[in-house]
XYZ file of C-alpha atoms in Angstrom:
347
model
C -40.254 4.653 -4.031
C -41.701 2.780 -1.104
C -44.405 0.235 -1.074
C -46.252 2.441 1.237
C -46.394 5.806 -0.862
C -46.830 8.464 1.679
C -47.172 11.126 -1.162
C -50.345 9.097 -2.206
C -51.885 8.652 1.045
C -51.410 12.142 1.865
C -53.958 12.889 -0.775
C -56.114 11.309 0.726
C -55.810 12.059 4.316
C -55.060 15.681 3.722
C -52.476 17.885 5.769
C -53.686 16.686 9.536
C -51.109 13.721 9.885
C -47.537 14.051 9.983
C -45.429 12.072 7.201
C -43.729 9.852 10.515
C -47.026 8.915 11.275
C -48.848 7.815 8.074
C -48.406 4.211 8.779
C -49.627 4.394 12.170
C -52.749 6.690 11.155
C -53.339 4.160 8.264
C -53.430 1.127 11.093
C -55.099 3.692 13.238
C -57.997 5.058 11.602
C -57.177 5.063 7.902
C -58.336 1.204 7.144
C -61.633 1.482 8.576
C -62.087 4.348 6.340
C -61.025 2.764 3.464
C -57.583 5.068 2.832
C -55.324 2.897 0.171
C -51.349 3.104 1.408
C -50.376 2.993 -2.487
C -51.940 3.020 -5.491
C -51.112 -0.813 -6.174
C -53.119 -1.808 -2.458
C -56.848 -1.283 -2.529
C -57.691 -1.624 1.085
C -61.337 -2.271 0.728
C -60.629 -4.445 -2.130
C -57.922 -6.768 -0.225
C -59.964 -6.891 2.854
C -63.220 -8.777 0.837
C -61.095 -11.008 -1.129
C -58.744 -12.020 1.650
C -61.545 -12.165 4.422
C -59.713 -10.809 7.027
C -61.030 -8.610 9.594
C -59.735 -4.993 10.135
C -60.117 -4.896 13.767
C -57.845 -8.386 13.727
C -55.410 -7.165 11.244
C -53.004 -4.262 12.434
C -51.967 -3.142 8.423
C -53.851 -4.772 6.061
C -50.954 -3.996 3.407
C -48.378 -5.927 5.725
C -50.682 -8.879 5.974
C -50.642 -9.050 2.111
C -47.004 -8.844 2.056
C -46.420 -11.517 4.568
C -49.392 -13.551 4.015
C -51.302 -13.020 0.611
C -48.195 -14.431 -1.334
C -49.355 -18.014 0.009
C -52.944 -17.450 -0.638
C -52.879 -15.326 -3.607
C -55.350 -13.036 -2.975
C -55.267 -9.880 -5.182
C -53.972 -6.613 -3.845
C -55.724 -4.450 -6.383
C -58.849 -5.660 -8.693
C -55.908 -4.846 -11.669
C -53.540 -6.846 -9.786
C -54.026 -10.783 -10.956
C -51.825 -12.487 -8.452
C -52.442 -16.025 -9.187
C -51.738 -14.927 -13.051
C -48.730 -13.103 -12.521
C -47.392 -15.960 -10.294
C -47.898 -18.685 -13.102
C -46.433 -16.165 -15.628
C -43.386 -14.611 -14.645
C -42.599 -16.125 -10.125
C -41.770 -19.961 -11.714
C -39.062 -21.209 -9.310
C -39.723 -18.667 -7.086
C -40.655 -19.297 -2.773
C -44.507 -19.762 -2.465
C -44.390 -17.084 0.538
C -42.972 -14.191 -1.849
C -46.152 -11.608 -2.752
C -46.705 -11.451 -6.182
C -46.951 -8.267 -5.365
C -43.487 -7.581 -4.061
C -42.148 -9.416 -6.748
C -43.452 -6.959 -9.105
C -42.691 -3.660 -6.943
C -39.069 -4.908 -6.473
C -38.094 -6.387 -9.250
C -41.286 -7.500 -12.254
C -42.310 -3.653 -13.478
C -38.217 -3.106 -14.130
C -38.509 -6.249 -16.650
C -41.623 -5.160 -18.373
C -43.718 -7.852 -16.339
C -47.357 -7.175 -16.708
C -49.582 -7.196 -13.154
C -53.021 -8.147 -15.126
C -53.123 -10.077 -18.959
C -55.404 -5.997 -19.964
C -52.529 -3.915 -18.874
C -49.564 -3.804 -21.448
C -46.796 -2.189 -19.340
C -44.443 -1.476 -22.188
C -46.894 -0.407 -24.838
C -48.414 1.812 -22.130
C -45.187 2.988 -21.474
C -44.051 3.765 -25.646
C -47.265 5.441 -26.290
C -47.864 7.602 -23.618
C -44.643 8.200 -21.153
C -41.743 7.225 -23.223
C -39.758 10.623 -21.891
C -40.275 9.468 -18.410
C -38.395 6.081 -17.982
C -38.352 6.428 -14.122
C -42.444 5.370 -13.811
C -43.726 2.498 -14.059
C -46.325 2.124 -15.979
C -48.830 0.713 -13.858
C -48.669 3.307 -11.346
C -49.035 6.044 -13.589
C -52.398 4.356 -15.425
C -53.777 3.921 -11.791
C -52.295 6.854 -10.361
C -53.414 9.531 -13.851
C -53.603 8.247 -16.739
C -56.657 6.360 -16.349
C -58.398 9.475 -15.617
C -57.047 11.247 -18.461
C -58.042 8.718 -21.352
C -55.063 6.909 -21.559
C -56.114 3.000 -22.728
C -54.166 -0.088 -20.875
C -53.851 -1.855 -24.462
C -54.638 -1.444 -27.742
C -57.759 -2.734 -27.727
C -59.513 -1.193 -24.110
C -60.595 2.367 -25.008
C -60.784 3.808 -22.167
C -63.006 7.132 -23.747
C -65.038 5.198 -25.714
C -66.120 2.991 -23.127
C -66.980 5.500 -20.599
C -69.395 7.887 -22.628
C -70.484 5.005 -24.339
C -71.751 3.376 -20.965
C -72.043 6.048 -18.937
C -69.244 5.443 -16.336
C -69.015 7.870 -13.138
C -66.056 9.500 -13.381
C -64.478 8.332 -10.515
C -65.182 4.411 -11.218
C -62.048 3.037 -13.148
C -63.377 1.751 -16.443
C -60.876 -1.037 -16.893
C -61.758 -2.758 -13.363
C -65.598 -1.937 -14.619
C -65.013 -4.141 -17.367
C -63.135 -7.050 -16.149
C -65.600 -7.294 -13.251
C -69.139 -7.445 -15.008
C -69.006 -5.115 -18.099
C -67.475 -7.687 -20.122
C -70.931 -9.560 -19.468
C -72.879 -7.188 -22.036
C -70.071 -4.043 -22.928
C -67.699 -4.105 -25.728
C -64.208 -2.612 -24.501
C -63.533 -0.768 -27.779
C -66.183 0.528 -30.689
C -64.176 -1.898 -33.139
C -64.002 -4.989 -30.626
C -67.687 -6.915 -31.050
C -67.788 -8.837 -27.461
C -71.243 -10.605 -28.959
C -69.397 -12.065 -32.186
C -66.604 -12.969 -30.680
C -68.573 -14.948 -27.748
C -70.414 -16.707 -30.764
C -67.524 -17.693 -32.348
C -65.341 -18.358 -29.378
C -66.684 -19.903 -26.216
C -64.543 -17.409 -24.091
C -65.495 -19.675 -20.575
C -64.648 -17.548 -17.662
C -62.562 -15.094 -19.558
C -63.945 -11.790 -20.579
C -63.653 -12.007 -24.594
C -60.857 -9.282 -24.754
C -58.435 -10.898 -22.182
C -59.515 -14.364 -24.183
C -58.540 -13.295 -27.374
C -55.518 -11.097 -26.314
C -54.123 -14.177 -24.305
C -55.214 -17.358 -26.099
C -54.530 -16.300 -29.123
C -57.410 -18.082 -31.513
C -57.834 -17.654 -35.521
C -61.268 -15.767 -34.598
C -61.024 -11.789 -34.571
C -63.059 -9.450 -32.864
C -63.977 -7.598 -35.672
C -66.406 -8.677 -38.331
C -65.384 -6.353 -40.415
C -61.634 -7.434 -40.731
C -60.273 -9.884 -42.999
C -57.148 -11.168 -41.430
C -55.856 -12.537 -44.626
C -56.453 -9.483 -46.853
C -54.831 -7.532 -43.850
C -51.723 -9.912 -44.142
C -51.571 -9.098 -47.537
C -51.201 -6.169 -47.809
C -48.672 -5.265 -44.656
C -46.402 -7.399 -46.384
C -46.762 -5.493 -49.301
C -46.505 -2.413 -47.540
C -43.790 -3.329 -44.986
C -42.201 -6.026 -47.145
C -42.006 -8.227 -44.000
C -44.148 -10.897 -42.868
C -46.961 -10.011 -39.985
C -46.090 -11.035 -36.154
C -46.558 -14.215 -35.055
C -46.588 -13.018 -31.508
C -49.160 -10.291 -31.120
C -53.121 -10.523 -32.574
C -53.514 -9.815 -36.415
C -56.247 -7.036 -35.143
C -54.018 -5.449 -32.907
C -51.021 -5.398 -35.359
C -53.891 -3.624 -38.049
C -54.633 -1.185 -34.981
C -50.965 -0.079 -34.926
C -50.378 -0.303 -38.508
C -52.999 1.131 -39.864
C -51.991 4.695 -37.532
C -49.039 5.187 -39.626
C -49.535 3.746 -43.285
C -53.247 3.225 -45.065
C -54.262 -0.380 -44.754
C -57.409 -1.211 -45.658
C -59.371 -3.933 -42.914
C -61.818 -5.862 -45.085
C -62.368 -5.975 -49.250
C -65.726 -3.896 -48.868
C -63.992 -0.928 -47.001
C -61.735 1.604 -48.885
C -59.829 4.146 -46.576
C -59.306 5.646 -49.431
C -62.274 5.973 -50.807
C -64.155 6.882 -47.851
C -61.735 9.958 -47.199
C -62.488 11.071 -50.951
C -65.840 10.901 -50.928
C -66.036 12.703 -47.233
C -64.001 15.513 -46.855
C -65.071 16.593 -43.288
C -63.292 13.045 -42.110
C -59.511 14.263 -44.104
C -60.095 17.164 -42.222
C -60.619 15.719 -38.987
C -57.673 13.663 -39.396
C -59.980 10.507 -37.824
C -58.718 7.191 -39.226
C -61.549 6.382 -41.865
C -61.891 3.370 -40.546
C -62.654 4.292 -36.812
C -64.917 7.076 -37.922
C -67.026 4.813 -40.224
C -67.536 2.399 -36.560
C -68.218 5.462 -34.440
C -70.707 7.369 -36.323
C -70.663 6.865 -39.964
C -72.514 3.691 -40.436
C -75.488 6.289 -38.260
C -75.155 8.548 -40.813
C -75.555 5.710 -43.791
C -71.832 6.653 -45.351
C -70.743 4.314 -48.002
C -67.706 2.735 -47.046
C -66.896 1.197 -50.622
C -67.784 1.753 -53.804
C -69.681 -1.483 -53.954
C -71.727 -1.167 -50.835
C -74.021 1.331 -50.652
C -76.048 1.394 -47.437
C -79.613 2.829 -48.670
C -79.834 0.051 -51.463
C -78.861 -2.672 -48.743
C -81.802 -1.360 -45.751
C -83.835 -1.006 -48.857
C -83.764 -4.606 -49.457
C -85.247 -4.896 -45.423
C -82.378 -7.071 -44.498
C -81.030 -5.031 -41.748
C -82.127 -3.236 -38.750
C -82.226 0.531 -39.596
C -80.416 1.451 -36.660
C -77.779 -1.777 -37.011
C -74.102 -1.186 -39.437
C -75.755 -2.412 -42.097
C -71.862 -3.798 -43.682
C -71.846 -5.843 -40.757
C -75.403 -7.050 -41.118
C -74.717 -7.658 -45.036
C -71.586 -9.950 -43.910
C -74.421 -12.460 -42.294
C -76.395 -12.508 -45.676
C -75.810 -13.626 -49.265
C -75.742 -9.632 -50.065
C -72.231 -9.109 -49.705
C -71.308 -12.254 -51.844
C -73.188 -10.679 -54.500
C -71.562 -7.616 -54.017
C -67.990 -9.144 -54.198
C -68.689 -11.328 -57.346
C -69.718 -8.252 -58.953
C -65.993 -7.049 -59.339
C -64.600 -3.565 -59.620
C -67.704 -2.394 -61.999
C -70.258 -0.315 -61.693
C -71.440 0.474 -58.241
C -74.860 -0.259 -57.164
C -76.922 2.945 -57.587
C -79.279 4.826 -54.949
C -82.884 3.642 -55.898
C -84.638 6.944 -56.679
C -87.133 7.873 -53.793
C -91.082 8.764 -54.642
């Protein structure tokens, strides 16, 4: 593969220009229409960050080559060149891209080109048969289209129904420029708790947390300790030290039942609603998405209509997460494993 990928601008230019000639058309005419020589090189993207004028600069993707290494200006908004240089180009000459570092010689070694794209998670979950891609190319180039998330905790579905994203805007580069502001990258990631707990700076709060690695998780309702509890008692090892307790509950929970927080039963939620066994939707998840709407119990000691009936939540809030901000759910967890709280009668 070639830095300029003439299969990729071909797609764009259509079947006018010769292959032999796609790096003239591109220096040509292709620039000042805002073609992209490879899926890693955003043309219009490079030009605003680097300054440069088009009708100064022959190729735009040569200049970064030759130039942007010094200056560090991004090729691609999901290519951090000033991160990737402090993270994996130590020792290396000042005048070597980032991004030819990567292309020649980073993706083979796992390196990441952003701190939101995990190259070889990407590349175990989703294209594991194909060792041949990388997987950066095949996010931008596909699988970002097709639903495919950048790390466990970026939902790429979720986030575009959920804020209405045009299909052809990428939702990752949505979110690290702006939509980290107000959006929350995945239904069980709470941007506004974490923010409160966490001041996240200039960071979005997923790259902060997936990067600085704090004691705060994103989730209100997980209980790091309870989680560590019981993966050693289900793995009989001790949790990572290396990757976020959420993320490792994210991946665990997908193949054994591990519950996140003492006030929510997997296995009592599936009992009690048969339509989510059926599904095959971890209880969990499905509770966040749309269960907490629909006033489901997710333990046998919370039960949502007795909690809004006590006008401490927001009818349309989670009303377990509102309960973990009052002295309701301290009540609830003295009370042991008795009796649930009954359903006050209506009328």
């Amino acid at each position: 593969m070639e830095i300029f990928d003439r299969l990729w601008y071909a797609k764009q230019v259509g079947d006018g220009v010769k292959s032999s000639d796609m790096i003239g058309h591109y220096c040509r005419a292709g620039k000042f229409r805002g073609f992209d020589p490879s899926p890693y090189f955003d043309t219009d993207w490079y030009v605003a960050a680097s300054g440069i004028a088009l009708d100064k600069v022959e190729n735009p993707l040569a200049h970064c080559i030759e130039v942007g290494g010094a200056s560090l200006c991004d090729p691609h908004p999901l290519f951090n060149a000033k991160w990737y240089r402090w993270t994996y180009m130590t020792g290396e000459a000042e005048n070597l891209s980032p991004l030819i570092h990567y292309f020649t010689m980073g993706r083979q070694k796992g390196a990441r080109p952003h701190p939101l794209f995990w190259g070889s998670w990407y590349r175990q979950r989703y294209i594991s048969n194909n060792k041949d891609i990388d997987p950066f190319y095949h996010f931008l180039a596909e699988g970002e289209r097709s639903g495919l998330n950048p790390n466990p905790l970026f939902d790429v579905k979720w986030y575009r129904e959920r804020y209405h994203i045009p299909a052809a805007e990428n939702t990752l580069t949505n979110y690290v420029y702006g939509g980290h502001q107000t959006r929350d990258p995945h239904v069980m990631f709470n941007s506004a708790y974490y923010r409160s707990m966490v001041p996240c700076e200039a960071f979005s709060p997923l790259e902060h947390y997936l990067t600085m690695r704090t004691d705060i998780d994103p989730c209100i309702l997980f209980d790091a300790e309870y989680f560590s509890h019981q993966y050693e008692e289900v793995f009989l090892e001790k949790v990572s030290a290396t990757t976020p307790l959420f993320v490792q509950y994210l991946e665990s929970s997908e193949v054994r039942d591990i519950d996140p927080h003492p006030l929510f039963s997997k296995k009592y939620y599936i009992e009690r609603y048969r339509d989510v066994k059926s599904s095959r939707t971890d209880p969990f998840e499905h509770y966040m998405r749309v269960g907490y709407r629909e006033k489901r119990q997710p333990h046998a000691l919370f039960e949502p209509d007795y909690y809004l009936d006590l006008r401490l939540a927001v009818r349309e809030s989670n009303p377990l997460v509102r309960s973990l901000t009052t002295g309701i759910v301290r009540m609830l967890l003295r009370a042991g494993p008795g009796p649930r709280i009954r359903r006050r009668k209506k009328g």
